[in-house]
Coordinates of C-alpha atoms in Angstrom, one line a residue:
Chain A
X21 CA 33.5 143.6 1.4
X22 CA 36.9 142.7 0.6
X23 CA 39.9 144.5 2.8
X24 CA 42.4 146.8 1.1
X25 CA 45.7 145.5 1.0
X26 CA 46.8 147.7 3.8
X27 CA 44.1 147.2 6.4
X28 CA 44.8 145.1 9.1
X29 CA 42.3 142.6 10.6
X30 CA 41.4 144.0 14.0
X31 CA 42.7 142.3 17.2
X32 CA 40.5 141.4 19.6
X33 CA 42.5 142.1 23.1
X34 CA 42.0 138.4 24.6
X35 CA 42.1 138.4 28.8
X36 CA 44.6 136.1 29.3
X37 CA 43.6 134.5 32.4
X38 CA 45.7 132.0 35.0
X39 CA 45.7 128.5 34.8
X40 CA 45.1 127.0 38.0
X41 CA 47.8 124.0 38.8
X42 CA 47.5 121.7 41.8
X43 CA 50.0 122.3 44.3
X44 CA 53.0 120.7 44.5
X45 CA 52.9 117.3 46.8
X46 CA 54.0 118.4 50.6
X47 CA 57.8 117.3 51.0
X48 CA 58.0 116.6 55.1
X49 CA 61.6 116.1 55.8
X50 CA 63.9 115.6 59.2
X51 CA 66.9 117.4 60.3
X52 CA 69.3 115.6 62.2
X53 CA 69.8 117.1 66.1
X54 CA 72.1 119.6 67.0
X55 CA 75.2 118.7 68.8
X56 CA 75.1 117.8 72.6
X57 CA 77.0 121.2 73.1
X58 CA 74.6 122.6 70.6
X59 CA 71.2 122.3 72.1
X60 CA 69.2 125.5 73.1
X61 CA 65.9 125.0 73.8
X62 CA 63.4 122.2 74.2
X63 CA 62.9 121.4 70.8
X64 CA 66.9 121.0 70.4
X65 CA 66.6 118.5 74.0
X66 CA 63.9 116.3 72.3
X67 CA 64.9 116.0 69.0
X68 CA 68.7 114.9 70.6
X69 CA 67.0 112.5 72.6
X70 CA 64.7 111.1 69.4
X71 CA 68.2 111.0 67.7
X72 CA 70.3 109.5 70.7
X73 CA 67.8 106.9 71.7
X74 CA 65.6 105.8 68.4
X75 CA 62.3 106.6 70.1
X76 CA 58.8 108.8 68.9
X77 CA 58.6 111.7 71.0
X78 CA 54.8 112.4 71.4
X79 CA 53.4 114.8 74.2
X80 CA 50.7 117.3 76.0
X81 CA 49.6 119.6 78.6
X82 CA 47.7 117.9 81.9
X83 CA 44.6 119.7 83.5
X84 CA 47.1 121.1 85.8
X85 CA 49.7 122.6 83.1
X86 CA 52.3 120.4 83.6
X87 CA 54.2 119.7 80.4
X88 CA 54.5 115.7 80.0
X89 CA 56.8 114.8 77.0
X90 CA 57.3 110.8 76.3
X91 CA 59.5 108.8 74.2
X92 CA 58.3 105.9 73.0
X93 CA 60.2 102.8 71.8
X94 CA 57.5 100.9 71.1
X95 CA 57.7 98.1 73.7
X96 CA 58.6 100.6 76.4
X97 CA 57.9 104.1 77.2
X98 CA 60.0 106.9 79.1
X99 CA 58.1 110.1 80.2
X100 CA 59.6 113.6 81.4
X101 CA 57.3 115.9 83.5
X102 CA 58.0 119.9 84.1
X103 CA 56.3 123.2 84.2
X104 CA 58.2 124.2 81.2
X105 CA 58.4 121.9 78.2
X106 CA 62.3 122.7 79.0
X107 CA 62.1 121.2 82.6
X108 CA 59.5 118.4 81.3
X109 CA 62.6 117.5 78.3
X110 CA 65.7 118.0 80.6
X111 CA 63.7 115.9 83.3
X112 CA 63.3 113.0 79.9
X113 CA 67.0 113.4 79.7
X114 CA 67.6 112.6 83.1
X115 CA 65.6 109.7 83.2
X116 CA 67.4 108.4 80.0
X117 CA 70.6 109.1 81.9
X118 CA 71.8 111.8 80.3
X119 CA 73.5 114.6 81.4
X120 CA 73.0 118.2 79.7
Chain B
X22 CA 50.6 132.2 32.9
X23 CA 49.8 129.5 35.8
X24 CA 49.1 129.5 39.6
X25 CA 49.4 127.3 42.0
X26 CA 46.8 126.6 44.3
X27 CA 46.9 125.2 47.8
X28 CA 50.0 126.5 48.6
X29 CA 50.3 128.8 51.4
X30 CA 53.6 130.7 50.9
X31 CA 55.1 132.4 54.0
X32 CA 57.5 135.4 52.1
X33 CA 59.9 137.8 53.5
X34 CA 61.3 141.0 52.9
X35 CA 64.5 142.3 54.4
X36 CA 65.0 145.8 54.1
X37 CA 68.1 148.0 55.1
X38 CA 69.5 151.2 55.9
X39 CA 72.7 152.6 56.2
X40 CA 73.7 155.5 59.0
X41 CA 76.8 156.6 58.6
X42 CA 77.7 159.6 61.8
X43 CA 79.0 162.7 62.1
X44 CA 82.7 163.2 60.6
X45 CA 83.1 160.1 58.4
X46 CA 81.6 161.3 55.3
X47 CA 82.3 164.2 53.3
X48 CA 79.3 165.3 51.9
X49 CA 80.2 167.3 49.1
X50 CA 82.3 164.9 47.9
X51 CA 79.8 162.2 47.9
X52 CA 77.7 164.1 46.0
X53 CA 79.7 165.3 43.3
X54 CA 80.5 161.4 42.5
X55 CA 77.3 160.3 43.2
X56 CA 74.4 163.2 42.1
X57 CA 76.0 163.2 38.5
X58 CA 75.5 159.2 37.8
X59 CA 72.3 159.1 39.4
X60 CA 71.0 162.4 37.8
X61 CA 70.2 163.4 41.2
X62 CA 68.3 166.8 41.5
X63 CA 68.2 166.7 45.2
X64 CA 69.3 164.9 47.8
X65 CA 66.2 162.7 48.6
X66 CA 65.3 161.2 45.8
X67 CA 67.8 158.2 45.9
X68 CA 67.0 157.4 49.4
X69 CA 70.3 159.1 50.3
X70 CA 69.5 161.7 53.3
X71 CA 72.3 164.1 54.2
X72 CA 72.2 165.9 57.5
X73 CA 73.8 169.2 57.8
X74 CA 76.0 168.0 60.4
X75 CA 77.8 165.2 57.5
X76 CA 75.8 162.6 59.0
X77 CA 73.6 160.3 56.6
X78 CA 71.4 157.5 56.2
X79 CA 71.6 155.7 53.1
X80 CA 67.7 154.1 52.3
X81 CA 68.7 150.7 50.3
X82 CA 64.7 149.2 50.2
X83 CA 64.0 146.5 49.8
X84 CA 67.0 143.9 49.2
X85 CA 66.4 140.8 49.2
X86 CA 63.3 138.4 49.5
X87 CA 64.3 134.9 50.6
X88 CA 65.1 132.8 52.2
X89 CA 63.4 130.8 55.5
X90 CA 65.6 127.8 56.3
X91 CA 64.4 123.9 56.8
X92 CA 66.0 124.4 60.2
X93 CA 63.3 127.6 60.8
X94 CA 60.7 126.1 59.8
X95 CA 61.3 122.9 62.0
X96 CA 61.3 125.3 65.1
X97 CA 58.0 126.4 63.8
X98 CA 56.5 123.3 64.1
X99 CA 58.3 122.8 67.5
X100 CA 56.4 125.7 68.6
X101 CA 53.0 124.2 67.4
X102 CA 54.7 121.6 70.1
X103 CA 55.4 124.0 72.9
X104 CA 58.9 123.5 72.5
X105 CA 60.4 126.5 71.1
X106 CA 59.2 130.1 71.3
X107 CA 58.5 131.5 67.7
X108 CA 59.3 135.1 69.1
X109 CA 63.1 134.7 69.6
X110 CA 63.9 135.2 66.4
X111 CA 64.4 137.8 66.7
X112 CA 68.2 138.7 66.7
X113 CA 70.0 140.2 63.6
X114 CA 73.1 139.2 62.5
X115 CA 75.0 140.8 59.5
X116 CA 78.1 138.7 57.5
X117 CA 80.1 139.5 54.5
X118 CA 79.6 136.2 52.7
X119 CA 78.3 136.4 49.4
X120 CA 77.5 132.8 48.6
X121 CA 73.5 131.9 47.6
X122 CA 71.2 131.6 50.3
X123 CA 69.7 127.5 50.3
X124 CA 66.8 126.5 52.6
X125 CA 69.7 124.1 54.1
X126 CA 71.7 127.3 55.6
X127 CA 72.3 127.0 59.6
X128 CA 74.6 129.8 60.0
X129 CA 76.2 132.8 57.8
X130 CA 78.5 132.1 55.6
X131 CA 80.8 134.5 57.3
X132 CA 79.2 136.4 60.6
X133 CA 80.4 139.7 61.8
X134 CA 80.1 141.6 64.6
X135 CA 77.8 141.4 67.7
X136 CA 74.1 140.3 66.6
X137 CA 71.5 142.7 67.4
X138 CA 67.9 142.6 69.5
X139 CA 65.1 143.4 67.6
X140 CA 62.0 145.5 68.5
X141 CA 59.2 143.6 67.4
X142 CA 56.0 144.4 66.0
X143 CA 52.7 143.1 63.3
X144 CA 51.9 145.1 60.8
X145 CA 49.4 143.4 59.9
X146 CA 47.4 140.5 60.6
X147 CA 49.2 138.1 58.8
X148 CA 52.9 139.8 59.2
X149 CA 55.5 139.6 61.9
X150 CA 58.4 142.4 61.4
X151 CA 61.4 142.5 63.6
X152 CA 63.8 146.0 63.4
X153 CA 67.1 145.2 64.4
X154 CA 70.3 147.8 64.0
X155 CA 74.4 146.2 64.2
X156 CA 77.0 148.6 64.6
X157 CA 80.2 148.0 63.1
X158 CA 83.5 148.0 64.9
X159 CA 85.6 147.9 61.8
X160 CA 85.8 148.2 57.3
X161 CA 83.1 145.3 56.1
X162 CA 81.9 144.7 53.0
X163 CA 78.4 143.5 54.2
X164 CA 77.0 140.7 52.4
X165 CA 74.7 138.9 54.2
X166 CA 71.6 138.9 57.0
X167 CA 70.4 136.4 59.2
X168 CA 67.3 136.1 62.0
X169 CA 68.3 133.8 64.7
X170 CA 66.9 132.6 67.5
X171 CA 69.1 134.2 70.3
X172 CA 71.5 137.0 70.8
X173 CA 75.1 135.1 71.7
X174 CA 76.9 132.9 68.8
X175 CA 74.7 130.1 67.1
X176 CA 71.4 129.1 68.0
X177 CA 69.1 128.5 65.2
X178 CA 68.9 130.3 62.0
X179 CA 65.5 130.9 60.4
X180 CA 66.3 133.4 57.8
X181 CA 69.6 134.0 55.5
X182 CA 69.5 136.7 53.5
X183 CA 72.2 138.4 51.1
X184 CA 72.4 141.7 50.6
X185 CA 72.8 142.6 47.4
X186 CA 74.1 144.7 46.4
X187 CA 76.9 144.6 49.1
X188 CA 77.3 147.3 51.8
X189 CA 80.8 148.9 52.3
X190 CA 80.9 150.4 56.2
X191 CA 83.7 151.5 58.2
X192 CA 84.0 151.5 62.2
X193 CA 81.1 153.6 63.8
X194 CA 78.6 152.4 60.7
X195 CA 75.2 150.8 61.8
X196 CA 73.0 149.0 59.7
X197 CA 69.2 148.6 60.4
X198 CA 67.6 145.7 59.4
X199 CA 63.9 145.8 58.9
X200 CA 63.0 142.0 58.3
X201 CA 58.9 141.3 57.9
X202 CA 57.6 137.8 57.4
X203 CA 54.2 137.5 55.9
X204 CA 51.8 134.2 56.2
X205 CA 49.1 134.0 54.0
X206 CA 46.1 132.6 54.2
X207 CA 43.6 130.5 51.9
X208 CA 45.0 127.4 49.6

């Protein structure tokens, strides 16, 4: 049957529903190190150190707890052993010569 | 409308309130500017709380919800490394700069005042809040809030907020910070 003039076609309500995107591609990026006077913890030691000196840090926790942290310069390799991962970095530094 | 997917978003939330104390705010007055432009019909329903003694505490909500810094997030992942402890930020700082916050802030703009010690707790799960209050020793116009990582001058900023819109306090104000972090799960 043909519509009157003034009738309106019915809207069917339509769930609009999300469109799944992949996620965006992870961006890793570096920081440089904090200044020499700058450095507060562990992290700030190492990643001075990585800076100063060129190497890889890489490092772990032995059977005993002690915190080993190493630098690695690819045809030589310096190690820094603590309790803490503060004394195992600081102990790094001292081997590299530096004073903090 | 679209989604992304695989993303797992950590989001935060500063919220703040305002105490002003006894004998620095004239009650009355404050309402009749304030009650009329707001439509206020009584004195809670703005947040603002007026105690009988002139004190108040002005409930701001929710102000801002970004941002966490490259430099926070690289402490993170030093703490997946044992080389930082994730719970030390947990000092507030306050500053009256106004500019943006940018994931590549290290410090406030312009920092005021002595930083403040949080009290920690997890609301849920998945959330880490820290409640910090800084009292002010002079006239601000507060304009920004940061988390760091430790209570004296610099250390490492994993949070900038601005607080919009600004805070005016005079010496004897505090602010209280309520800053909560949520991780979520899935992806």
């Amino acid at each position: 049957m043909d519509r009157l003039p003034f009738q309106r076609k019915r809207e069917v309500p339509v769930d609009i529903q999300p469109v799944a995107q992949p996620a965006p591609e992870p961006v890793p990026f570096n920081l440089p190190a904090k200044p020499k006077d700058q450095l507060s913890d562990a992290g700030d030691v190492l990643h001075y150190l990585e800076e100063k000196y060129g190497g890889k840090s890489d490092g772990w926790k032995e059977p005993d707890g002690t915190r080993v942290f190493r630098l690695d310069f690819g045809d030589d390799r310096i190690t820094g052993r603590g309790k803490t991962a503060l004394e195992a970095v600081q102990h790094l530094a001292k081997r590299l010569g530096e004073k903090l | 409308m679209t989604e992304s997917v695989g993303v797992l978003p950590i989001v935060s939330e500063l919220s703040i309130k305002h105490f002003r104390p006894k004998g620095q705010f004239h009650k009355e007055r404050f309402w009749e500017r304030w009650a009329h432009k707001y439509g206020l019909d009584d004195r809670e329903r703005h947040g603002i709380f007026i105690y009988d003694d002139g004190a108040y505490v002005d409930d701001y909500g929710v102000v801002c919800r970004r941002v966490v810094t490259d430099a926070g997030v690289a402490k993170l992942v030093d703490s997946f490394r044992n080389l930082f402890e994730p719970e030390n930020f947990n000092y507030h700082a306050f500053g009256t700069g106004t500019t943006a916050e940018a994931a590549g802030d290290t410090a406030l703009v312009t920092e005021v005042e002595t930083r403040a010690t949080g009290v920690q707790s997890g609301p849920a799960a998945n959330q880490y809040r820290t409640v910090g209050t800084v009292s002010f020793t002079a006239t601000r116009t507060v304009g920004e809030h940061g988390v760091f990582s430790q209570l004296a001058a610099g250390g490492t900023l994993w949070d900038r907020s601005l607080v919009t819109p600004t805070v005016g306090v005079n010496n004897g104000d505090a602010i209280e910070a309520t800053y909560t972090l949520t991780i979520n799960s899935g992806g």
